[in-house]
Amino acid sequence: MSQSPDIIIVGAGIVGAACAAECARGGLKVLVLDRGPIGGGTTAAGMGHIVVMDDSEAQFALTSYSRRLWLELRPLLSADVEYEICGTLWVAADDEELAEVRRKHKYYTERGVRVEALDTDGVKAAEPNLRPGLAGGLRVVEDGVLYPPCAARFLLEQAKLHHAELRTGVTVQELLPEGGVLLADGTRISAGRSVSATGPWSPALTPGLPVRKRKGHLVITDRYRGFVHHQIVELGYLKSAHSTGKDSVAFNIQPRKTGQMLIGSSRQFDVDDAAVDQPILERMLKRAIEYLPTLGKLSSIRVWTGHRAATPDKLPLIGPSVGSDRIWLATGHEGLGITTSLGTGRLLADMLLGRPPEIPAAPYAPARFANGTTHHD
């Protein structure tokens, strides 16, 4: 890069890649730095679920906006991204969860999201391997799945088409308040602004950031094409797995284009190591087999863990940091970074370029924690 970049994006995961693609497309001179390979951190550990969520109006706004951007981008994606519109099937085990099906159906329908409410027989017809007698379910028709590392690489290739530069194997030690970064080897690179898209590691570059590491486990099976057809998630997930305190597990399974399946999910907060936690893994798999009894007869081929970046209000941090308007943030996406990467990149570029955003940016502003709000336990 012959002259100083307008913007340095630290992090070549899917969020950083989306920010790079949007900023470069908007005419900014972009440099992307990462200590590891493209999509090698949190992105590589994610399920790749493109999903509309409604824990809050702001979460719905960002996930539905981002899913629309993914659907628009889909015809251009390379085959290795493996973007499949399989739909999400939220399953209700009892009458309490069935009431949640009705609530979600009304909420989504009023906001233009295609959904179908299913009764016991409808759930059985949609997913014959689920245990009999489930109370019902909600199918979110246009949700999908993709392979996150290849999606990140595709987005960075798009950024390069607009003259962005990528350097991997480079460790950033500090984001400079006057603009630019200090590398671990002592090199300074000046820029108009820097963006931290470093997920669970973002507090190291922005001390005091209200982001906690949330560890999760995933299992991938051998190939069993047609065993499940949707991304299936228990509605109990909304009760147990969204707790910001204790360790939890919930049933979540995803079909892959390869015929394999990804099985989740678990949540542990403030656990730094990447080791497989056998008791948590056993709880997670037991929960999955409760919903899919014959799953226990199938073979798994690999187990791994990853860390997500969680915030107290379960919304990401997108925009200028509290400490310096030269340091921007695109972090804190927890388990929704794959879905919301495109919306994050578009919002960030809109703000940097002075364009009016399509959805309000204020709910994701880092300044919402400027009053000293700390982690929820």
Short mmCIF file of C-alpha atoms in Angstrom, two decimals:
data_model
loop_
_atom_site.label_atom_id
_atom_site.label_comp_id
_atom_site.label_asym_id
_atom_site.label_seq_id
_atom_site.Cartn_x
_atom_site.Cartn_y
_atom_site.Cartn_z
CA MET A 1 0.00 0.00 0.00
CA SER A 2 1.75 3.11 -1.27
CA GLN A 3 0.16 5.56 1.17
CA SER A 4 -1.39 5.32 4.63
CA PRO A 5 -4.68 3.45 4.64
CA ASP A 6 -7.89 5.23 5.53
CA ILE A 7 -8.75 2.36 7.80
CA ILE A 8 -6.96 -0.59 9.38
CA ILE A 9 -9.19 -3.52 10.28
CA VAL A 10 -7.70 -5.82 12.90
CA GLY A 11 -9.16 -9.29 12.48
CA ALA A 12 -9.67 -11.38 9.35
CA GLY A 13 -12.60 -13.36 10.68
CA ILE A 14 -16.01 -13.04 9.07
CA VAL A 15 -16.88 -9.76 10.82
CA GLY A 16 -13.57 -8.12 9.88
CA ALA A 17 -13.90 -9.49 6.35
CA ALA A 18 -17.40 -8.05 5.98
CA CYS A 19 -16.22 -4.67 7.30
CA ALA A 20 -13.30 -4.73 4.84
CA ALA A 21 -15.54 -5.59 1.89
CA GLU A 22 -18.03 -2.81 2.66
CA CYS A 23 -15.41 -0.15 3.43
CA ALA A 24 -13.38 -0.96 0.32
CA ARG A 25 -16.51 -1.00 -1.84
CA GLY A 26 -17.31 2.43 -0.43
CA GLY A 27 -13.98 3.77 -1.70
CA LEU A 28 -11.89 3.65 1.48
CA LYS A 29 -8.29 2.48 1.36
CA VAL A 30 -8.37 -0.61 3.59
CA LEU A 31 -5.65 -2.67 5.27
CA VAL A 32 -6.63 -5.89 7.10
CA LEU A 33 -4.27 -7.37 9.69
CA ASP A 34 -4.53 -10.72 11.50
CA ARG A 35 -2.10 -12.73 13.59
CA GLY A 36 -3.48 -15.99 12.17
CA PRO A 37 -5.03 -17.23 8.92
CA ILE A 38 -8.28 -15.95 7.41
CA GLY A 39 -11.23 -17.01 9.55
CA GLY A 40 -8.99 -19.05 11.83
CA GLY A 41 -10.36 -17.99 15.22
CA THR A 42 -13.98 -17.62 16.31
CA THR A 43 -15.15 -17.87 12.69
CA ALA A 44 -13.67 -21.36 12.29
CA ALA A 45 -15.42 -22.51 15.46
CA GLY A 46 -18.91 -21.33 14.49
CA MET A 47 -21.84 -23.36 13.16
CA GLY A 48 -22.58 -20.97 10.32
CA HIS A 49 -26.29 -20.53 11.05
CA ILE A 50 -27.90 -17.60 9.21
CA VAL A 51 -30.83 -16.95 11.51
CA VAL A 52 -33.34 -14.27 12.47
CA MET A 53 -33.48 -13.83 16.26
CA ASP A 54 -35.80 -11.77 18.42
CA ASP A 55 -34.43 -11.50 21.96
CA SER A 56 -34.88 -7.74 21.48
CA GLU A 57 -36.07 -5.34 18.80
CA ALA A 58 -32.45 -4.36 18.13
CA GLN A 59 -31.38 -8.00 17.78
CA PHE A 60 -34.25 -8.66 15.39
CA ALA A 61 -33.39 -5.54 13.36
CA LEU A 62 -29.75 -6.55 12.89
CA THR A 63 -30.31 -10.27 12.28
CA SER A 64 -33.19 -9.79 9.83
CA TYR A 65 -31.30 -7.03 7.99
CA SER A 66 -28.17 -9.15 7.82
CA ARG A 67 -30.03 -12.24 6.66
CA ARG A 68 -31.53 -10.16 3.84
CA LEU A 69 -28.02 -9.07 2.84
CA TRP A 70 -26.89 -12.71 2.82
CA LEU A 71 -29.84 -13.69 0.62
CA GLU A 72 -28.95 -10.85 -1.78
CA LEU A 73 -25.30 -11.93 -1.85
CA ARG A 74 -26.06 -15.64 -2.25
CA PRO A 75 -26.04 -15.75 -6.11
CA LEU A 76 -22.49 -14.34 -6.11
CA LEU A 77 -21.00 -16.65 -3.47
CA SER A 78 -18.42 -19.26 -4.43
CA ALA A 79 -19.50 -22.90 -4.19
CA ASP A 80 -17.21 -23.60 -1.23
CA VAL A 81 -19.27 -21.24 0.94
CA GLU A 82 -21.98 -23.96 0.82
CA TYR A 83 -24.85 -21.56 1.56
CA GLU A 84 -28.02 -23.64 1.83
CA ILE A 85 -31.51 -22.34 2.65
CA CYS A 86 -32.61 -25.22 4.91
CA GLY A 87 -34.77 -23.18 7.30
CA THR A 88 -34.70 -23.23 11.07
CA LEU A 89 -37.11 -25.49 12.95
CA TRP A 90 -37.67 -24.33 16.52
CA VAL A 91 -39.21 -27.28 18.36
CA ALA A 92 -41.54 -26.99 21.34
CA ALA A 93 -41.43 -29.79 23.91
CA ASP A 94 -44.43 -28.67 25.99
CA ASP A 95 -47.30 -26.21 26.21
CA GLU A 96 -45.10 -23.44 27.65
CA GLU A 97 -42.81 -23.66 24.65
CA LEU A 98 -45.79 -23.93 22.31
CA ALA A 99 -46.92 -20.54 23.63
CA GLU A 100 -43.51 -19.25 22.56
CA VAL A 101 -44.13 -20.68 19.07
CA ARG A 102 -47.33 -18.65 18.88
CA ARG A 103 -45.60 -15.51 20.12
CA LYS A 104 -42.72 -15.85 17.67
CA HIS A 105 -45.10 -16.65 14.81
CA LYS A 106 -47.05 -13.45 15.44
CA TYR A 107 -43.91 -11.34 15.95
CA TYR A 108 -42.15 -12.58 12.80
CA THR A 109 -45.26 -12.46 10.62
CA GLU A 110 -45.99 -8.86 11.60
CA ARG A 111 -42.45 -7.95 10.53
CA GLY A 112 -42.48 -9.72 7.18
CA VAL A 113 -40.43 -12.82 8.06
CA ARG A 114 -41.79 -16.01 6.48
CA VAL A 115 -42.67 -18.53 9.19
CA GLU A 116 -44.92 -21.59 9.54
CA ALA A 117 -46.40 -22.88 12.79
CA LEU A 118 -46.41 -26.68 13.00
CA ASP A 119 -48.42 -29.00 15.22
CA THR A 120 -47.22 -32.37 16.53
CA ASP A 121 -47.86 -34.10 13.20
CA GLY A 122 -46.28 -31.24 11.26
CA VAL A 123 -43.07 -31.51 13.25
CA LYS A 124 -43.01 -35.29 12.71
CA ALA A 125 -43.50 -34.83 8.96
CA ALA A 126 -40.77 -32.18 8.77
CA GLU A 127 -38.22 -34.15 10.81
CA PRO A 128 -39.13 -37.86 11.14
CA ASN A 129 -36.10 -38.65 13.34
CA LEU A 130 -37.24 -36.33 16.13
CA ARG A 131 -38.79 -38.08 19.12
CA PRO A 132 -42.55 -38.51 18.91
CA GLY A 133 -44.95 -36.37 20.87
CA LEU A 134 -43.33 -32.95 20.59
CA ALA A 135 -45.93 -30.22 21.11
CA GLY A 136 -45.19 -28.35 17.88
CA GLY A 137 -42.70 -26.07 16.25
CA LEU A 138 -41.97 -22.97 14.21
CA ARG A 139 -40.27 -23.15 10.81
CA VAL A 140 -38.40 -19.99 9.81
CA VAL A 141 -38.40 -20.61 6.09
CA GLU A 142 -35.52 -18.52 4.76
CA ASP A 143 -32.93 -19.17 7.47
CA GLY A 144 -29.90 -21.07 6.23
CA VAL A 145 -26.43 -22.42 6.88
CA LEU A 146 -23.02 -21.78 5.35
CA TYR A 147 -19.36 -22.66 5.88
CA PRO A 148 -17.91 -19.68 7.76
CA PRO A 149 -14.15 -19.82 6.92
CA CYS A 150 -14.86 -19.89 3.17
CA ALA A 151 -17.44 -17.12 3.57
CA ALA A 152 -14.78 -14.98 5.27
CA ARG A 153 -12.32 -15.71 2.49
CA PHE A 154 -14.92 -14.80 -0.15
CA LEU A 155 -15.62 -11.46 1.54
CA LEU A 156 -11.90 -10.65 1.73
CA GLU A 157 -11.54 -11.49 -1.97
CA GLN A 158 -14.34 -9.01 -2.62
CA ALA A 159 -12.44 -6.43 -0.56
CA LYS A 160 -9.29 -7.09 -2.60
CA LEU A 161 -11.21 -6.45 -5.82
CA HIS A 162 -11.61 -2.92 -4.45
CA HIS A 163 -7.87 -2.69 -3.67
CA ALA A 164 -7.93 -3.69 0.00
CA GLU A 165 -4.70 -5.20 1.30
CA LEU A 166 -4.50 -8.23 3.62
CA ARG A 167 -1.57 -9.18 5.84
CA THR A 168 -1.75 -12.33 7.95
CA GLY A 169 0.75 -13.50 10.54
CA VAL A 170 0.90 -9.97 11.94
CA THR A 171 0.19 -9.34 15.62
CA VAL A 172 -1.27 -5.97 16.60
CA GLN A 173 -0.21 -4.89 20.08
CA GLU A 174 -2.07 -1.61 20.37
CA LEU A 175 -4.66 0.55 18.64
CA LEU A 176 -3.28 4.08 18.61
CA PRO A 177 -5.62 6.86 19.81
CA GLU A 178 -4.24 9.17 17.13
CA GLY A 179 -5.06 6.59 14.42
CA GLY A 180 -3.32 3.45 13.26
CA VAL A 181 -1.75 0.53 15.10
CA LEU A 182 1.42 -0.56 16.87
CA LEU A 183 2.59 -4.05 15.92
CA ALA A 184 4.25 -6.51 18.30
CA ASP A 185 7.55 -6.04 16.45
CA GLY A 186 7.49 -2.29 17.20
CA THR A 187 6.33 -1.18 13.75
CA ARG A 188 3.77 1.63 13.65
CA ILE A 189 1.29 1.87 10.81
CA SER A 190 -0.64 5.12 10.67
CA ALA A 191 -4.21 5.31 9.40
CA GLY A 192 -7.23 7.56 9.64
CA ARG A 193 -9.01 5.01 11.82
CA SER A 194 -8.56 1.50 13.14
CA VAL A 195 -11.30 -1.07 13.70
CA SER A 196 -11.06 -3.89 16.22
CA ALA A 197 -12.89 -6.92 14.81
CA THR A 198 -11.12 -9.26 17.20
CA GLY A 199 -14.10 -10.90 18.90
CA PRO A 200 -13.33 -12.44 22.31
CA TRP A 201 -9.84 -10.95 22.25
CA SER A 202 -11.06 -7.36 21.78
CA PRO A 203 -10.65 -6.34 25.48
CA ALA A 204 -6.89 -6.86 25.11
CA LEU A 205 -6.82 -4.07 22.50
CA THR A 206 -9.50 -1.93 24.16
CA PRO A 207 -9.12 -2.33 27.94
CA GLY A 208 -12.34 -2.08 29.90
CA LEU A 209 -14.54 -3.24 27.04
CA PRO A 210 -17.63 -5.07 28.40
CA VAL A 211 -16.92 -8.24 26.42
CA ARG A 212 -16.65 -11.68 28.04
CA LYS A 213 -15.37 -14.88 26.50
CA ARG A 214 -18.07 -17.50 26.06
CA LYS A 215 -16.79 -20.99 25.34
CA GLY A 216 -18.79 -23.45 23.26
CA HIS A 217 -18.42 -27.04 22.04
CA LEU A 218 -19.30 -28.48 18.65
CA VAL A 219 -19.39 -32.07 17.37
CA ILE A 220 -19.38 -33.06 13.70
CA THR A 221 -20.72 -36.42 12.59
CA ASP A 222 -19.85 -38.72 9.73
CA ARG A 223 -22.03 -38.43 6.61
CA TYR A 224 -25.69 -39.30 7.11
CA ARG A 225 -27.46 -37.46 4.34
CA GLY A 226 -31.12 -36.75 5.08
CA PHE A 227 -31.01 -37.59 8.79
CA VAL A 228 -32.12 -34.01 9.46
CA HIS A 229 -33.39 -31.46 6.96
CA HIS A 230 -33.48 -28.20 8.94
CA GLN A 231 -31.31 -26.48 11.45
CA ILE A 232 -33.24 -27.76 14.48
CA VAL A 233 -33.14 -25.84 17.76
CA GLU A 234 -35.08 -26.52 20.95
CA LEU A 235 -37.13 -23.61 22.21
CA GLY A 236 -35.67 -24.42 25.61
CA TYR A 237 -32.50 -22.90 24.13
CA LEU A 238 -34.09 -19.52 24.71
CA LYS A 239 -34.57 -20.31 28.41
CA SER A 240 -31.29 -22.04 29.24
CA ALA A 241 -28.60 -21.12 26.76
CA HIS A 242 -29.15 -17.37 26.82
CA SER A 243 -28.32 -17.14 30.50
CA THR A 244 -25.30 -14.91 31.05
CA GLY A 245 -24.27 -16.74 34.20
CA LYS A 246 -24.12 -20.49 34.68
CA ASP A 247 -22.87 -23.12 32.23
CA SER A 248 -25.65 -24.46 30.04
CA VAL A 249 -26.39 -26.80 27.16
CA ALA A 250 -29.22 -26.92 24.63
CA PHE A 251 -30.13 -29.04 21.61
CA ASN A 252 -29.08 -27.54 18.29
CA ILE A 253 -28.23 -29.53 15.15
CA GLN A 254 -27.38 -28.46 11.63
CA PRO A 255 -27.31 -30.38 8.34
CA ARG A 256 -24.28 -29.71 6.16
CA LYS A 257 -24.11 -29.94 2.40
CA THR A 258 -21.59 -32.77 2.82
CA GLY A 259 -24.21 -34.94 4.56
CA GLN A 260 -22.51 -34.39 7.89
CA MET A 261 -24.21 -32.75 10.86
CA LEU A 262 -22.96 -30.24 13.40
CA ILE A 263 -24.24 -30.76 16.93
CA GLY A 264 -24.34 -28.06 19.61
CA SER A 265 -24.62 -26.25 21.82
CA SER A 266 -22.91 -25.42 25.09
CA ARG A 267 -22.10 -22.15 26.84
CA GLN A 268 -19.45 -21.55 29.47
CA PHE A 269 -18.41 -18.06 30.50
CA ASP A 270 -14.90 -16.85 31.35
CA VAL A 271 -13.23 -20.18 30.54
CA ASP A 272 -10.08 -19.29 28.64
CA ASP A 273 -8.74 -22.73 27.75
CA ALA A 274 -9.68 -24.50 24.53
CA ALA A 275 -9.73 -28.02 26.00
CA VAL A 276 -12.80 -30.19 25.54
CA ASP A 277 -14.78 -30.29 28.79
CA GLN A 278 -15.94 -33.90 28.93
CA PRO A 279 -18.85 -33.41 31.40
CA ILE A 280 -20.23 -30.49 29.37
CA LEU A 281 -19.79 -32.44 26.12
CA GLU A 282 -21.64 -35.43 27.58
CA ARG A 283 -24.48 -33.19 28.77
CA MET A 284 -24.71 -31.60 25.33
CA LEU A 285 -24.84 -34.93 23.49
CA LYS A 286 -27.31 -36.40 25.97
CA ARG A 287 -29.56 -33.41 25.34
CA ALA A 288 -29.33 -33.95 21.57
CA ILE A 289 -30.21 -37.64 21.91
CA GLU A 290 -33.26 -36.73 24.01
CA TYR A 291 -34.61 -35.01 20.90
CA LEU A 292 -33.15 -37.34 18.26
CA PRO A 293 -33.03 -40.79 19.92
CA THR A 294 -31.36 -42.59 17.00
CA LEU A 295 -28.58 -40.00 16.91
CA GLY A 296 -26.82 -42.09 19.54
CA LYS A 297 -26.26 -44.85 16.94
CA LEU A 298 -24.34 -42.55 14.59
CA SER A 299 -20.61 -41.83 14.52
CA SER A 300 -18.96 -38.51 15.26
CA ILE A 301 -15.56 -37.72 13.78
CA ARG A 302 -14.40 -34.60 15.61
CA VAL A 303 -15.09 -32.41 18.62
CA TRP A 304 -13.78 -28.88 19.08
CA THR A 305 -14.32 -25.75 21.10
CA GLY A 306 -14.30 -22.05 20.36
CA HIS A 307 -14.84 -18.73 22.10
CA ARG A 308 -17.48 -16.11 21.32
CA ALA A 309 -17.49 -12.48 22.40
CA ALA A 310 -20.46 -11.80 24.68
CA THR A 311 -21.78 -8.42 25.86
CA PRO A 312 -24.14 -7.77 28.81
CA ASP A 313 -27.12 -6.92 26.58
CA LYS A 314 -26.40 -9.56 23.90
CA LEU A 315 -25.91 -6.90 21.22
CA PRO A 316 -22.64 -6.22 19.40
CA LEU A 317 -20.46 -3.13 19.68
CA ILE A 318 -20.43 -1.34 16.31
CA GLY A 319 -19.03 2.15 15.93
CA PRO A 320 -16.52 4.54 17.50
CA SER A 321 -15.05 3.53 20.85
CA VAL A 322 -15.63 5.56 23.98
CA GLY A 323 -11.92 6.39 24.31
CA SER A 324 -11.14 7.72 20.82
CA ASP A 325 -13.11 8.45 17.66
CA ARG A 326 -10.07 7.13 15.76
CA ILE A 327 -10.60 3.66 17.29
CA TRP A 328 -13.74 1.85 16.13
CA LEU A 329 -15.25 -1.44 17.22
CA ALA A 330 -16.97 -4.33 15.45
CA THR A 331 -17.09 -6.97 18.16
CA GLY A 332 -19.30 -8.58 20.81
CA HIS A 333 -21.47 -10.61 18.41
CA GLU A 334 -21.54 -13.72 20.64
CA GLY A 335 -23.12 -16.60 18.68
CA LEU A 336 -24.53 -14.39 15.91
CA GLY A 337 -21.36 -13.13 14.26
CA ILE A 338 -21.84 -15.21 11.11
CA THR A 339 -25.40 -13.98 10.62
CA THR A 340 -24.74 -10.35 11.53
CA SER A 341 -21.36 -9.91 9.84
CA LEU A 342 -22.87 -8.37 6.69
CA GLY A 343 -25.13 -6.01 8.62
CA THR A 344 -22.20 -5.02 10.83
CA GLY A 345 -20.00 -4.28 7.83
CA ARG A 346 -22.69 -2.22 6.13
CA LEU A 347 -23.50 -0.22 9.30
CA LEU A 348 -19.83 0.45 9.97
CA ALA A 349 -19.20 1.63 6.41
CA ASP A 350 -22.36 3.77 6.48
CA MET A 351 -21.13 5.55 9.63
CA LEU A 352 -17.58 5.99 8.36
CA LEU A 353 -18.77 7.33 5.00
CA GLY A 354 -21.58 9.50 6.39
CA ARG A 355 -24.31 7.52 4.63
CA PRO A 356 -27.74 7.10 6.25
CA PRO A 357 -27.97 3.52 7.57
CA GLU A 358 -30.94 1.32 6.70
CA ILE A 359 -31.48 0.39 10.34
CA PRO A 360 -30.78 2.55 13.41
CA ALA A 361 -27.16 2.24 14.52
CA ALA A 362 -27.67 3.60 18.05
CA PRO A 363 -28.55 0.28 19.78
CA TYR A 364 -25.11 -1.10 18.89
CA ALA A 365 -23.08 2.02 19.75
CA PRO A 366 -20.19 1.31 22.16
CA ALA A 367 -21.13 4.56 23.94
CA ARG A 368 -24.10 2.78 25.54
CA PHE A 369 -21.62 1.36 28.07
CA ALA A 370 -19.85 4.68 28.69
CA ASN A 371 -21.50 5.13 32.07
CA GLY A 372 -19.50 2.28 33.54
CA THR A 373 -21.97 -0.54 32.89
CA THR A 374 -20.23 -3.79 33.74
CA HIS A 375 -20.80 -7.45 33.08
CA HIS A 376 -24.01 -9.13 34.09
CA ASP A 377 -23.41 -12.18 36.25
#
